[in-house]
C-alpha cells in the first residue's frame, strides 16, 4: 500500500513540501553502524538525500556495539540505519519486540499496533491473521516507523572441503561438515 509514497526521488518536491508545512525542519540525527558496509552506505545516502530536501542532518557513524547501545535508548537519534529481515528461524514473530508492546526497540507505542499484533498472533484463520498483518503494516507505513531503503545481497562461498552447505538469504550451517 505504500507504493508511490516513499522514494519518489524528487528533492525539489520534498523541499517544497517542507516549506509549505510552515514548520522549521528539526535537526535530524542519523546513527549507522560503520562495521557493515550496507548500513554505513545507506546512512550516507540517506543523509545526503535529507540534506537535499532541506533538512539539517547529523550523521553519526559508530562501531556496531556503540550503535546497538544507542538504539536501546529513545533519545539521541531520530533515524537508525541497519539491516533487517525476517530470519528463517524466527519468522514474522520476531517483529513483535521491534514495534509492538512495551518495551520495544522502536520506542513507539500505540494501541493500534498492539491490537494489530494481537490479531496476527490470535487470529483463528489465515484471513484473520493476514488482516492483522495488513493493519500492522498500514500503521508502520503511515507513521514512517520503518522505511525500506533498498535491498542488500549477501555473497556466500564455500571451499571444496565444505559439504552440505546450501546458500540461502542468511547462512544456515546445520548439516554442514568438512571432508
mmCIF file with all atom_site columns, C-alpha atoms in Angstrom, residues 53-133:
data_model
loop_
_atom_site.group_PDB
_atom_site.id
_atom_site.type_symbol
_atom_site.label_atom_id
_atom_site.label_alt_id
_atom_site.label_comp_id
_atom_site.label_asym_id
_atom_site.label_entity_id
_atom_site.label_seq_id
_atom_site.pdbx_PDB_ins_code
_atom_site.Cartn_x
_atom_site.Cartn_y
_atom_site.Cartn_z
_atom_site.occupancy
_atom_site.B_iso_or_equiv
_atom_site.pdbx_formal_charge
_atom_site.auth_seq_id
_atom_site.auth_comp_id
_atom_site.auth_asym_id
_atom_site.auth_atom_id
_atom_site.pdbx_PDB_model_num
ATOM 1  C CA . UNK A 1 53  ? 15.328 18.072  0.857  1.00 0.00 ? 53  UNK A CA 1
ATOM 2  C CA . UNK A 1 54  ? 16.264 20.950  3.156  1.00 0.00 ? 54  UNK A CA 1
ATOM 3  C CA . UNK A 1 55  ? 16.901 19.198  6.469  1.00 0.00 ? 55  UNK A CA 1
ATOM 4  C CA . UNK A 1 56  ? 19.875 19.790  8.748  1.00 0.00 ? 56  UNK A CA 1
ATOM 5  C CA . UNK A 1 57  ? 21.427 16.360  9.299  1.00 0.00 ? 57  UNK A CA 1
ATOM 6  C CA . UNK A 1 58  ? 23.938 14.998  11.782 1.00 0.00 ? 58  UNK A CA 1
ATOM 7  C CA . UNK A 1 59  ? 25.243 11.608  10.627 1.00 0.00 ? 59  UNK A CA 1
ATOM 8  C CA . UNK A 1 60  ? 26.889 9.562   13.373 1.00 0.00 ? 60  UNK A CA 1
ATOM 9  C CA . UNK A 1 61  ? 28.856 6.548   12.161 1.00 0.00 ? 61  UNK A CA 1
ATOM 10 C CA . UNK A 1 62  ? 29.767 4.366   15.109 1.00 0.00 ? 62  UNK A CA 1
ATOM 11 C CA . UNK A 1 63  ? 31.002 0.821   15.646 1.00 0.00 ? 63  UNK A CA 1
ATOM 12 C CA . UNK A 1 64  ? 28.285 -1.787  15.982 1.00 0.00 ? 64  UNK A CA 1
ATOM 13 C CA . UNK A 1 65  ? 28.429 -2.202  19.783 1.00 0.00 ? 65  UNK A CA 1
ATOM 14 C CA . UNK A 1 66  ? 28.004 1.577   20.172 1.00 0.00 ? 66  UNK A CA 1
ATOM 15 C CA . UNK A 1 67  ? 25.215 1.555   17.565 1.00 0.00 ? 67  UNK A CA 1
ATOM 16 C CA . UNK A 1 68  ? 23.404 -1.208  19.451 1.00 0.00 ? 68  UNK A CA 1
ATOM 17 C CA . UNK A 1 69  ? 23.761 0.642   22.758 1.00 0.00 ? 69  UNK A CA 1
ATOM 18 C CA . UNK A 1 70  ? 22.496 3.907   21.211 1.00 0.00 ? 70  UNK A CA 1
ATOM 19 C CA . UNK A 1 71  ? 19.393 2.369   19.649 1.00 0.00 ? 71  UNK A CA 1
ATOM 20 C CA . UNK A 1 72  ? 18.383 0.908   23.010 1.00 0.00 ? 72  UNK A CA 1
ATOM 21 C CA . UNK A 1 73  ? 17.712 4.455   24.202 1.00 0.00 ? 73  UNK A CA 1
ATOM 22 C CA . UNK A 1 74  ? 14.849 6.558   22.843 1.00 0.00 ? 74  UNK A CA 1
ATOM 23 C CA . UNK A 1 75  ? 16.885 9.772   22.835 1.00 0.00 ? 75  UNK A CA 1
ATOM 24 C CA . UNK A 1 76  ? 19.990 10.905  20.974 1.00 0.00 ? 76  UNK A CA 1
ATOM 25 C CA . UNK A 1 77  ? 18.877 9.857   17.495 1.00 0.00 ? 77  UNK A CA 1
ATOM 26 C CA . UNK A 1 78  ? 15.931 10.186  15.117 1.00 0.00 ? 78  UNK A CA 1
ATOM 27 C CA . UNK A 1 79  ? 16.752 7.579   12.485 1.00 0.00 ? 79  UNK A CA 1
ATOM 28 C CA . UNK A 1 80  ? 18.787 4.419   12.785 1.00 0.00 ? 80  UNK A CA 1
ATOM 29 C CA . UNK A 1 81  ? 20.075 2.656   9.700  1.00 0.00 ? 81  UNK A CA 1
ATOM 30 C CA . UNK A 1 82  ? 20.645 -1.052  9.893  1.00 0.00 ? 82  UNK A CA 1
ATOM 31 C CA . UNK A 1 83  ? 19.655 -4.147  8.018  1.00 0.00 ? 83  UNK A CA 1
ATOM 32 C CA . UNK A 1 84  ? 16.514 -6.006  8.957  1.00 0.00 ? 84  UNK A CA 1
ATOM 33 C CA . UNK A 1 85  ? 14.782 -9.031  7.641  1.00 0.00 ? 85  UNK A CA 1
ATOM 34 C CA . UNK A 1 86  ? 12.679 -11.953 8.620  1.00 0.00 ? 86  UNK A CA 1
ATOM 35 C CA . UNK A 1 87  ? 15.180 -14.542 9.734  1.00 0.00 ? 87  UNK A CA 1
ATOM 36 C CA . UNK A 1 88  ? 14.261 -18.097 8.804  1.00 0.00 ? 88  UNK A CA 1
ATOM 37 C CA . UNK A 1 89  ? 14.405 -19.308 12.396 1.00 0.00 ? 89  UNK A CA 1
ATOM 38 C CA . UNK A 1 90  ? 12.074 -16.634 13.840 1.00 0.00 ? 90  UNK A CA 1
ATOM 39 C CA . UNK A 1 91  ? 9.742  -15.631 11.050 1.00 0.00 ? 91  UNK A CA 1
ATOM 40 C CA . UNK A 1 92  ? 7.225  -12.830 11.467 1.00 0.00 ? 92  UNK A CA 1
ATOM 41 C CA . UNK A 1 93  ? 7.085  -13.413 15.229 1.00 0.00 ? 93  UNK A CA 1
ATOM 42 C CA . UNK A 1 94  ? 10.439 -11.624 15.545 1.00 0.00 ? 94  UNK A CA 1
ATOM 43 C CA . UNK A 1 95  ? 8.747  -8.332  14.706 1.00 0.00 ? 95  UNK A CA 1
ATOM 44 C CA . UNK A 1 96  ? 6.747  -8.211  17.940 1.00 0.00 ? 96  UNK A CA 1
ATOM 45 C CA . UNK A 1 97  ? 9.640  -6.906  20.043 1.00 0.00 ? 97  UNK A CA 1
ATOM 46 C CA . UNK A 1 98  ? 10.584 -4.448  17.325 1.00 0.00 ? 98  UNK A CA 1
ATOM 47 C CA . UNK A 1 99  ? 7.353  -2.465  17.184 1.00 0.00 ? 99  UNK A CA 1
ATOM 48 C CA . UNK A 1 100 ? 4.622  -3.758  19.482 1.00 0.00 ? 100 UNK A CA 1
ATOM 49 C CA . UNK A 1 101 ? 4.210  -3.981  23.225 1.00 0.00 ? 101 UNK A CA 1
ATOM 50 C CA . UNK A 1 102 ? 6.339  -2.351  25.893 1.00 0.00 ? 102 UNK A CA 1
ATOM 51 C CA . UNK A 1 103 ? 9.237  -2.061  25.688 1.00 0.00 ? 103 UNK A CA 1
ATOM 52 C CA . UNK A 1 104 ? 10.064 -2.345  22.019 1.00 0.00 ? 104 UNK A CA 1
ATOM 53 C CA . UNK A 1 105 ? 13.145 -1.399  20.073 1.00 0.00 ? 105 UNK A CA 1
ATOM 54 C CA . UNK A 1 106 ? 11.332 1.261   18.019 1.00 0.00 ? 106 UNK A CA 1
ATOM 55 C CA . UNK A 1 107 ? 10.471 3.208   21.201 1.00 0.00 ? 107 UNK A CA 1
ATOM 56 C CA . UNK A 1 108 ? 6.990  3.851   19.867 1.00 0.00 ? 108 UNK A CA 1
ATOM 57 C CA . UNK A 1 109 ? 3.770  2.634   21.398 1.00 0.00 ? 109 UNK A CA 1
ATOM 58 C CA . UNK A 1 110 ? 0.190  2.574   20.308 1.00 0.00 ? 110 UNK A CA 1
ATOM 59 C CA . UNK A 1 111 ? -2.934 0.582   20.924 1.00 0.00 ? 111 UNK A CA 1
ATOM 60 C CA . UNK A 1 112 ? -3.373 0.238   17.152 1.00 0.00 ? 112 UNK A CA 1
ATOM 61 C CA . UNK A 1 113 ? -0.017 -1.537  16.809 1.00 0.00 ? 113 UNK A CA 1
ATOM 62 C CA . UNK A 1 114 ? -0.763 -3.784  19.764 1.00 0.00 ? 114 UNK A CA 1
ATOM 63 C CA . UNK A 1 115 ? -4.289 -4.589  18.513 1.00 0.00 ? 115 UNK A CA 1
ATOM 64 C CA . UNK A 1 116 ? -2.973 -5.483  15.073 1.00 0.00 ? 116 UNK A CA 1
ATOM 65 C CA . UNK A 1 117 ? -0.273 -7.664  16.597 1.00 0.00 ? 117 UNK A CA 1
ATOM 66 C CA . UNK A 1 118 ? -2.864 -9.434  18.746 1.00 0.00 ? 118 UNK A CA 1
ATOM 67 C CA . UNK A 1 119 ? -4.828 -10.201 15.557 1.00 0.00 ? 119 UNK A CA 1
ATOM 68 C CA . UNK A 1 120 ? -1.672 -11.643 13.972 1.00 0.00 ? 120 UNK A CA 1
ATOM 69 C CA . UNK A 1 121 ? -0.978 -13.897 16.934 1.00 0.00 ? 121 UNK A CA 1
ATOM 70 C CA . UNK A 1 122 ? -4.527 -14.889 17.850 1.00 0.00 ? 122 UNK A CA 1
ATOM 71 C CA . UNK A 1 123 ? -6.433 -14.940 14.579 1.00 0.00 ? 123 UNK A CA 1
ATOM 72 C CA . UNK A 1 124 ? -8.154 -18.277 14.178 1.00 0.00 ? 124 UNK A CA 1
ATOM 73 C CA . UNK A 1 125 ? -7.931 -18.264 10.388 1.00 0.00 ? 125 UNK A CA 1
ATOM 74 C CA . UNK A 1 126 ? -5.292 -17.285 7.908  1.00 0.00 ? 126 UNK A CA 1
ATOM 75 C CA . UNK A 1 127 ? -7.540 -14.449 6.713  1.00 0.00 ? 127 UNK A CA 1
ATOM 76 C CA . UNK A 1 128 ? -7.813 -13.008 10.255 1.00 0.00 ? 128 UNK A CA 1
ATOM 77 C CA . UNK A 1 129 ? -4.035 -13.180 10.764 1.00 0.00 ? 129 UNK A CA 1
ATOM 78 C CA . UNK A 1 130 ? -3.453 -11.633 7.327  1.00 0.00 ? 130 UNK A CA 1
ATOM 79 C CA . UNK A 1 131 ? -5.869 -8.792  8.146  1.00 0.00 ? 131 UNK A CA 1
ATOM 80 C CA . UNK A 1 132 ? -3.883 -8.184  11.332 1.00 0.00 ? 132 UNK A CA 1
ATOM 81 C CA . UNK A 1 133 ? -0.631 -8.027  9.361  1.00 0.00 ? 133 UNK A CA 1
#
